[in-house]
Coordinates of C-alpha atoms in Angstrom, one line a residue:
Chain A
M1 CA 0.0 0.0 0.0
F2 CA 1.2 3.5 -0.6
A3 CA 2.3 5.6 2.3
A4 CA -0.1 8.4 1.4
E5 CA -3.0 6.1 1.9
N6 CA -1.6 4.8 5.1
G7 CA -1.2 7.7 7.5
L8 CA 1.1 10.0 5.5
K9 CA -1.4 11.7 3.3
G10 CA -0.2 15.2 2.5
D11 CA 3.1 14.6 4.2
P12 CA 5.5 17.1 2.6
R13 CA 8.3 14.7 3.0
L14 CA 6.8 12.4 0.3
E15 CA 6.7 15.2 -2.2
A16 CA 10.4 16.0 -1.5
I17 CA 11.3 12.4 -1.9
S18 CA 9.4 12.1 -5.2
A19 CA 10.9 15.3 -6.5
A20 CA 14.4 14.1 -5.7
I21 CA 14.0 11.0 -7.9
R22 CA 15.3 11.4 -11.4
V23 CA 13.7 9.7 -14.4
V24 CA 16.1 8.4 -17.1
P25 CA 14.2 7.5 -20.3
Y26 CA 15.1 4.3 -22.2
F27 CA 17.4 2.8 -19.6
P28 CA 18.3 0.0 -19.7
K29 CA 16.3 -0.3 -22.9
K30 CA 13.5 1.4 -24.9
G31 CA 10.2 1.7 -23.3
I32 CA 11.6 1.8 -19.7
M33 CA 11.5 5.1 -17.8
F34 CA 14.1 4.3 -15.2
Q35 CA 13.5 5.6 -11.7
D36 CA 16.9 6.8 -10.6
I37 CA 17.4 7.1 -6.8
T38 CA 21.0 8.2 -7.0
T39 CA 19.6 11.8 -7.0
L40 CA 17.7 11.1 -3.9
L41 CA 21.0 10.1 -2.2
L42 CA 22.5 13.4 -3.3
D43 CA 19.7 15.2 -1.4
H44 CA 20.6 14.7 2.2
K45 CA 17.3 16.0 3.5
A46 CA 15.2 13.9 1.2
F47 CA 17.3 10.8 1.9
K48 CA 17.0 11.4 5.6
H49 CA 13.2 11.7 5.2
T50 CA 13.1 8.4 3.3
I51 CA 15.0 6.6 6.1
D52 CA 13.0 8.4 8.9
I53 CA 9.6 7.3 7.4
F54 CA 10.7 3.7 7.3
V55 CA 12.3 3.8 10.8
D56 CA 9.1 5.5 12.3
R57 CA 7.0 2.7 10.8
Y58 CA 9.1 -0.3 11.9
R59 CA 10.7 1.0 15.1
D60 CA 8.1 -0.5 17.4
M61 CA 7.3 -3.6 15.4
Q62 CA 9.9 -5.9 17.0
I63 CA 11.7 -6.3 13.8
S64 CA 15.1 -8.1 14.3
V65 CA 16.1 -8.4 10.7
V66 CA 16.3 -6.0 7.8
A67 CA 17.1 -7.8 4.5
G68 CA 18.2 -5.7 1.5
V69 CA 18.2 -6.8 -2.1
E70 CA 21.5 -6.2 -4.0
A71 CA 22.6 -3.6 -4.8
R72 CA 20.2 -0.7 -4.3
G73 CA 18.6 -2.3 -1.3
F74 CA 22.0 -2.0 0.3
L75 CA 21.7 1.8 0.0
L76 CA 18.6 1.9 2.2
G77 CA 18.5 -1.2 4.4
P78 CA 21.5 -0.7 6.7
S79 CA 20.5 2.8 7.8
I80 CA 17.1 1.4 8.8
A81 CA 18.6 -1.6 10.5
L82 CA 20.9 0.6 12.5
A83 CA 18.1 2.9 13.6
I84 CA 15.8 0.1 14.7
G85 CA 18.5 -2.1 16.3
A86 CA 18.1 -4.9 13.7
K87 CA 20.6 -7.1 11.9
F88 CA 21.2 -6.3 8.2
I89 CA 21.2 -9.3 5.8
P90 CA 22.3 -8.8 2.2
L91 CA 20.4 -10.8 -0.4
R92 CA 22.8 -11.1 -3.4
K93 CA 23.2 -12.3 -7.0
P94 CA 24.8 -15.7 -7.3
G95 CA 28.4 -16.3 -6.5
K96 CA 28.9 -13.1 -4.4
L97 CA 28.3 -14.4 -0.9
P98 CA 31.4 -16.3 0.3
G99 CA 29.9 -18.7 2.8
K100 CA 27.3 -21.4 2.6
V101 CA 24.1 -20.1 0.9
I102 CA 20.6 -21.0 0.0
S103 CA 19.2 -19.7 -3.2
E104 CA 15.9 -19.0 -4.9
S105 CA 15.3 -18.4 -8.6
Y106 CA 12.9 -15.9 -10.0
E107 CA 11.7 -14.9 -13.4
L108 CA 12.9 -12.0 -15.5
E109 CA 11.2 -10.7 -18.5
Y110 CA 13.4 -13.1 -20.5
G111 CA 14.9 -15.9 -18.5
H112 CA 15.6 -16.4 -14.8
D113 CA 17.9 -15.0 -12.1
R114 CA 18.8 -16.2 -8.6
L115 CA 18.9 -14.6 -5.2
E116 CA 21.2 -15.9 -2.5
M117 CA 21.4 -15.6 1.3
H118 CA 23.9 -16.9 3.8
V119 CA 22.6 -19.7 6.0
D120 CA 22.7 -19.3 9.8
T121 CA 21.7 -15.7 9.6
V122 CA 18.1 -15.8 10.7
E123 CA 16.4 -17.9 13.4
P124 CA 12.9 -19.4 13.1
G125 CA 10.4 -16.9 14.4
E126 CA 12.5 -13.8 13.7
R127 CA 10.5 -10.9 12.3
V128 CA 11.9 -9.6 9.0
I129 CA 11.3 -6.6 6.7
I130 CA 12.7 -6.8 3.1
I131 CA 13.9 -3.6 1.5
D132 CA 14.5 -2.7 -2.2
D133 CA 14.4 0.7 -3.9
L134 CA 11.6 -0.2 -6.3
V135 CA 9.0 -2.9 -6.8
A136 CA 7.8 -3.6 -10.4
T137 CA 6.5 -7.2 -10.9
G138 CA 7.5 -8.2 -7.4
G139 CA 9.5 -11.2 -8.7
T140 CA 12.6 -10.3 -6.8
L141 CA 10.8 -9.6 -3.6
S142 CA 8.9 -12.8 -3.9
A143 CA 12.1 -14.7 -4.1
A144 CA 13.4 -12.9 -1.1
I145 CA 10.2 -13.8 0.9
S146 CA 10.8 -17.5 -0.1
L147 CA 14.3 -17.4 1.2
M148 CA 13.3 -15.9 4.5
E149 CA 10.4 -18.2 5.0
S150 CA 12.6 -21.3 4.2
Q151 CA 14.6 -20.3 7.3
G152 CA 11.5 -20.1 9.4
A153 CA 11.6 -16.3 9.6
E154 CA 8.4 -14.3 9.5
V155 CA 8.3 -11.6 6.8
V156 CA 6.3 -8.8 8.4
E157 CA 6.4 -6.5 5.4
C158 CA 8.2 -5.6 2.1
A159 CA 9.2 -2.0 1.8
C160 CA 10.2 0.0 -1.2
V161 CA 10.6 3.7 -2.0
I162 CA 8.9 3.5 -5.4
G163 CA 6.1 1.2 -6.6
L164 CA 5.3 0.8 -10.3
P165 CA 1.7 0.7 -11.6
E166 CA 1.7 -3.1 -11.6
V167 CA 1.5 -3.1 -7.8
K168 CA -0.9 -0.2 -7.4
G169 CA -4.0 -1.5 -5.6
Q170 CA -2.1 -4.5 -4.4
H171 CA -1.6 -4.5 -0.7
K172 CA 0.1 -7.8 -0.6
L173 CA 2.9 -9.6 -2.3
K174 CA 2.9 -13.4 -1.9
G175 CA 0.5 -12.8 1.0
K176 CA 2.9 -10.3 2.7
P177 CA 2.1 -6.6 3.1
L178 CA 3.8 -4.2 0.8
Y179 CA 4.6 -0.7 1.8
V180 CA 5.6 1.9 -0.8
L181 CA 6.5 5.6 -0.4
V182 CA 5.8 7.1 -3.8
E183 CA 4.6 6.4 -7.3
P184 CA 7.0 6.7 -10.3
S185 CA 8.2 10.2 -11.0
E186 CA 7.4 11.7 -14.4
L187 CA 9.9 13.0 -16.8
D188 CA 8.9 16.7 -16.4
E189 CA 9.2 16.6 -12.6
F190 CA 12.9 16.7 -12.6
C191 CA 14.7 19.7 -14.0
Chain B
M1 CA 12.7 -23.9 -6.8
Q2 CA 15.1 -23.8 -3.9
T3 CA 18.6 -25.2 -3.4
I4 CA 19.8 -25.9 0.1
I5 CA 23.5 -26.1 -0.1
S6 CA 24.2 -27.2 3.5
P7 CA 22.3 -28.5 6.5
L8 CA 20.8 -25.8 8.7
L9 CA 22.7 -25.1 11.9
V10 CA 20.7 -23.1 14.2
S11 CA 22.9 -20.9 16.3
H12 CA 22.5 -17.5 17.6
R13 CA 25.9 -16.3 16.5
L14 CA 28.0 -17.6 13.7
S15 CA 31.1 -19.4 14.7
L16 CA 34.2 -18.0 13.1
A17 CA 36.4 -20.1 10.9
P18 CA 40.1 -19.6 12.0
P19 CA 42.1 -17.6 11.6
V20 CA 40.5 -14.4 12.9
P21 CA 42.0 -11.2 11.6
R22 CA 44.9 -10.2 13.8
L23 CA 44.6 -6.9 15.5
L24 CA 47.5 -4.6 15.4
N25 CA 47.6 -3.4 19.0
N26 CA 49.6 -0.3 18.3
Y27 CA 49.5 3.0 16.6
H28 CA 51.4 3.9 13.5
H29 CA 52.7 7.4 13.5
R30 CA 52.0 9.0 10.2
A31 CA 54.3 11.6 8.7
P32 CA 52.5 15.0 8.8
T33 CA 50.5 15.8 5.7
S34 CA 48.6 19.0 4.7
I35 CA 45.5 17.4 6.2
R36 CA 45.5 17.6 10.0
L37 CA 42.7 15.5 11.5
S38 CA 41.8 15.9 15.1
S39 CA 42.9 12.4 16.1
H40 CA 46.4 12.8 14.7
R41 CA 49.0 12.4 17.4
S42 CA 52.3 14.1 17.9
T43 CA 55.4 11.9 18.4
N44 CA 55.7 13.0 22.0
S45 CA 52.4 11.5 23.1
L46 CA 53.4 8.1 21.8
R47 CA 56.2 7.8 24.4
L48 CA 53.6 7.4 27.1
F49 CA 52.4 4.1 25.6
S50 CA 53.5 0.6 26.4
S51 CA 56.7 -0.8 25.0
T52 CA 55.1 -2.7 22.2
V53 CA 53.3 0.5 21.1
V54 CA 56.5 2.5 21.2
A55 CA 58.5 -0.1 19.4
A56 CA 56.0 -0.3 16.6
A57 CA 55.6 3.5 16.5
A58 CA 59.4 4.0 16.2
A59 CA 59.6 1.6 13.4
A60 CA 56.6 3.1 11.7
A61 CA 58.0 6.6 12.1
A62 CA 60.9 5.5 10.0
A63 CA 58.5 4.5 7.2
S64 CA 57.3 7.3 4.9
R65 CA 53.7 6.4 5.1
D66 CA 51.5 4.1 7.1
S67 CA 47.8 3.6 7.3
E68 CA 46.3 5.2 10.3
M69 CA 44.8 2.7 12.7
A70 CA 41.6 3.5 14.6
T71 CA 43.4 3.5 17.9
E72 CA 43.8 6.0 20.7
D73 CA 46.0 5.8 23.8
V74 CA 45.1 2.1 24.0
Q75 CA 43.2 0.4 21.4
D76 CA 39.6 1.6 21.2
P77 CA 37.6 -1.2 23.0
R78 CA 35.1 -1.2 20.1
I79 CA 37.8 -2.4 17.7
A80 CA 38.2 -5.8 19.2
K81 CA 34.5 -6.6 18.9
I82 CA 34.4 -5.4 15.3
A83 CA 37.4 -7.5 14.4
S84 CA 36.1 -10.6 16.0
S85 CA 32.8 -10.2 14.2
I86 CA 34.4 -10.5 10.8
R87 CA 34.4 -14.0 9.4
V88 CA 37.2 -15.4 7.3
I89 CA 36.3 -17.8 4.5
P90 CA 39.2 -19.7 3.1
D91 CA 39.6 -20.2 -0.6
F92 CA 37.0 -17.8 -1.8
P93 CA 36.6 -16.7 -4.5
K94 CA 39.5 -19.0 -5.4
P95 CA 42.1 -21.2 -3.7
G96 CA 44.6 -19.3 -1.7
I97 CA 42.5 -16.3 -0.9
M98 CA 41.3 -15.8 2.7
F99 CA 38.1 -13.9 2.2
Q100 CA 37.2 -11.3 4.8
D101 CA 33.4 -11.6 5.2
I102 CA 31.8 -8.6 6.7
T103 CA 28.3 -10.0 6.5
T104 CA 28.8 -11.4 10.0
L105 CA 29.7 -7.9 11.2
L106 CA 26.3 -6.8 9.9
L107 CA 24.6 -9.4 12.0
D108 CA 26.1 -8.0 15.1
T109 CA 24.1 -4.9 15.8
E110 CA 26.6 -3.5 18.4
A111 CA 29.6 -4.1 16.1
F112 CA 27.9 -2.6 13.1
K113 CA 26.8 0.4 15.1
D114 CA 30.3 0.8 16.5
T115 CA 31.8 0.6 13.0
I116 CA 29.7 3.4 11.7
A117 CA 30.2 5.4 14.9
L118 CA 34.0 5.2 14.6
F119 CA 33.8 6.6 11.0
V120 CA 31.3 9.3 11.9
E121 CA 33.3 10.4 14.9
R122 CA 36.3 10.8 12.7
Y123 CA 34.6 12.7 9.8
K124 CA 31.8 14.7 11.3
D125 CA 33.5 18.0 11.8
K126 CA 35.7 17.9 8.7
D127 CA 33.4 19.7 6.3
I128 CA 32.9 16.6 4.3
S129 CA 30.1 17.1 1.8
V130 CA 30.6 13.8 -0.2
V131 CA 30.7 10.2 0.9
A132 CA 31.6 8.1 -2.1
G133 CA 31.0 4.4 -1.8
V134 CA 32.3 1.6 -4.0
E135 CA 29.8 -1.0 -5.2
A136 CA 28.6 -3.1 -3.6
R137 CA 29.8 -3.4 -0.1
G138 CA 30.7 0.3 0.1
F139 CA 27.0 0.8 -0.3
I140 CA 26.4 -0.8 3.1
F141 CA 28.7 1.4 5.1
G142 CA 28.6 4.7 3.1
P143 CA 25.0 5.9 3.4
P144 CA 24.7 5.6 7.2
I145 CA 27.9 7.6 7.5
A146 CA 26.7 10.2 4.9
L147 CA 23.4 10.6 6.8
A148 CA 25.1 11.1 10.1
I149 CA 27.6 13.7 8.9
G150 CA 25.1 15.6 6.7
A151 CA 26.8 14.6 3.4
K152 CA 25.5 13.3 0.1
F153 CA 26.2 9.7 -0.8
V154 CA 27.6 9.1 -4.3
P155 CA 27.7 5.5 -5.5
M156 CA 30.7 4.4 -7.6
R157 CA 29.6 1.5 -9.8
K158 CA 30.7 -1.1 -12.2
P159 CA 30.0 -0.3 -15.9
K160 CA 26.5 0.1 -17.2
K161 CA 24.8 0.1 -13.8
L162 CA 24.2 3.8 -13.5
P163 CA 21.4 5.0 -15.7
G164 CA 22.5 8.6 -16.4
K165 CA 25.5 10.2 -18.1
V166 CA 28.7 8.9 -16.4
I167 CA 32.4 9.4 -16.3
S168 CA 34.5 6.3 -15.9
E169 CA 38.0 5.4 -14.9
E170 CA 39.8 2.2 -15.8
Y171 CA 42.0 0.2 -13.5
S172 CA 44.1 -2.9 -13.7
L173 CA 43.1 -6.4 -12.5
E174 CA 45.4 -9.4 -12.1
Y175 CA 44.3 -10.2 -15.6
G176 CA 42.8 -7.5 -17.7
T177 CA 41.1 -4.3 -16.6
D178 CA 37.9 -3.1 -15.1
K179 CA 36.1 0.2 -14.9
I180 CA 34.5 2.3 -12.2
E181 CA 31.8 4.8 -13.0
M182 CA 30.2 7.8 -11.4
H183 CA 27.3 10.0 -12.5
V184 CA 28.2 13.3 -14.1
G185 CA 27.0 16.2 -11.9
A186 CA 27.0 14.1 -8.7
V187 CA 29.8 16.2 -7.3
E188 CA 31.1 19.7 -7.8
P189 CA 34.6 21.0 -7.9
G190 CA 35.9 22.0 -4.5
E191 CA 33.8 19.5 -2.6
R192 CA 35.6 17.5 0.1
A193 CA 35.0 13.8 0.0
I194 CA 35.8 10.5 1.7
I195 CA 35.7 7.2 -0.2
I196 CA 34.4 4.2 1.6
D197 CA 34.8 0.5 0.9
D198 CA 34.6 -2.5 3.2
L199 CA 38.2 -3.6 2.4
I200 CA 41.4 -2.4 0.7
A201 CA 43.4 -5.2 -0.9
T202 CA 45.7 -4.1 -3.8
G203 CA 44.2 -0.6 -3.8
G204 CA 43.3 -0.7 -7.5
T205 CA 39.7 0.1 -7.0
L206 CA 40.2 2.9 -4.5
A207 CA 43.0 4.4 -6.6
A208 CA 40.6 4.5 -9.6
A209 CA 37.9 6.1 -7.4
I210 CA 40.4 8.8 -6.3
R211 CA 41.4 9.5 -9.9
L212 CA 37.7 9.7 -10.9
L213 CA 36.8 12.2 -8.2
E214 CA 40.0 14.3 -8.7
R215 CA 39.3 14.6 -12.4
V216 CA 36.2 16.6 -11.5
G217 CA 37.9 18.8 -8.9
V218 CA 37.0 17.0 -5.7
K219 CA 39.4 16.9 -2.8
I220 CA 39.6 13.4 -1.3
V221 CA 40.2 14.0 2.4
E222 CA 40.7 10.3 3.1
C223 CA 39.9 6.7 2.1
A224 CA 38.2 4.8 4.8
C225 CA 37.9 1.0 5.0
V226 CA 36.8 -1.4 7.7
I227 CA 39.6 -3.8 6.8
E228 CA 43.1 -3.5 5.3
L229 CA 45.2 -6.4 3.9
P230 CA 48.6 -4.7 4.6
E231 CA 50.7 -7.3 2.8
L232 CA 49.1 -6.2 -0.5
K233 CA 50.4 -2.7 0.1
G234 CA 47.2 -1.1 -1.2
K235 CA 47.9 2.2 0.5
D236 CA 50.9 2.7 -1.8
K237 CA 48.6 3.1 -4.7
L238 CA 46.7 5.9 -3.1
G239 CA 49.3 8.6 -3.7
E240 CA 48.8 11.6 -1.4
T241 CA 45.5 10.4 -0.1
P242 CA 45.6 9.1 3.5
L243 CA 44.1 5.8 4.4
F244 CA 42.1 5.1 7.6
V245 CA 41.2 1.5 8.6
L246 CA 39.7 -0.1 11.6
V247 CA 41.2 -3.6 11.3
S248 CA 44.4 -4.8 9.7
S249 CA 44.4 -8.4 8.7
A250 CA 47.8 -9.9 8.0

């Protein structure tokens, strides 16, 4: 669900966050209007608002794990984890994690990819949030949910800065709540 | 479908595979540079330390440059916990390499908090407006530091990951070359930056990051890493840029 529908309607921070996100047309290929959060990271106030909103939401929910999807989930997850006193667990592309891993495959537009996680990082019953910068089809997040659930962890929510139209109206992903700050920025919003 | 590579071992903390990174329990005196950071010590204060510290400092003073260790009069008590939370994985990504795995540090909330605090304490009053972090593990440490010191975070990435217009810098690998990229317009001339990565090995990546930022007129105040592999002499590749590390792993 979008933050504006869930207690943050009219919150000026959401507008600042949205305005700080740059749209890059035709990346990585024609037809895609890429939502670039690097400009959000250049705007210290807007970046801080982003983290603050997530921290305020999850601070009192007994979350002991923040999992972030490589690589842009790494930009957001650790700051949230630190603020709420949770562990940070990186979910990575194959072959990157050095220790023993479990992996889950997920579909791309053409073909498949895999997401990996170290074993022995979550205990059964731990409460987890999964972070990524953006959710489109939800394929990556679904794989992340599967990895966590295979270890007996409870995924409390998936959280993203941006949610593409495919997820609008969807409150759940694989049965798990989805929390999104903003809709995609338009080309003319960024000068 | 799901692949389980090993049986599940349920334990609260990961056990560490030996060897654990060795801590250097001393302080390397660095030759004065144009950048005076508040924790920089004069030679005189080193004489108050224990004999092992003085011996090391005297030897280090003879060297032209040394990485600055995150130590004070005695080793900062947070360092031991940070070092012991790092897991070493032998023969990854290939035989002979002892891989320094910081993912276990990220599981230790106190150690991770202390890691960030040590960097923030060092850089918060230095007019740093840019924290540049090298993909991907630099993305884990850089943003929390940037947020705490009021700086922007600039990701430095492998080719073709950044969507906008980029500038890139090539650097050597053992076999061949690689490139590091940064968005045009992310930084402005005259800005003061630190560059963050989890580890410095040969120094190739950090040196390329320095060159990239310097090309656009940024002043790199320091490179900061959690871990250094001193035998690989990465700091020698950094030119005039100082190096600050928390843990040195021989």
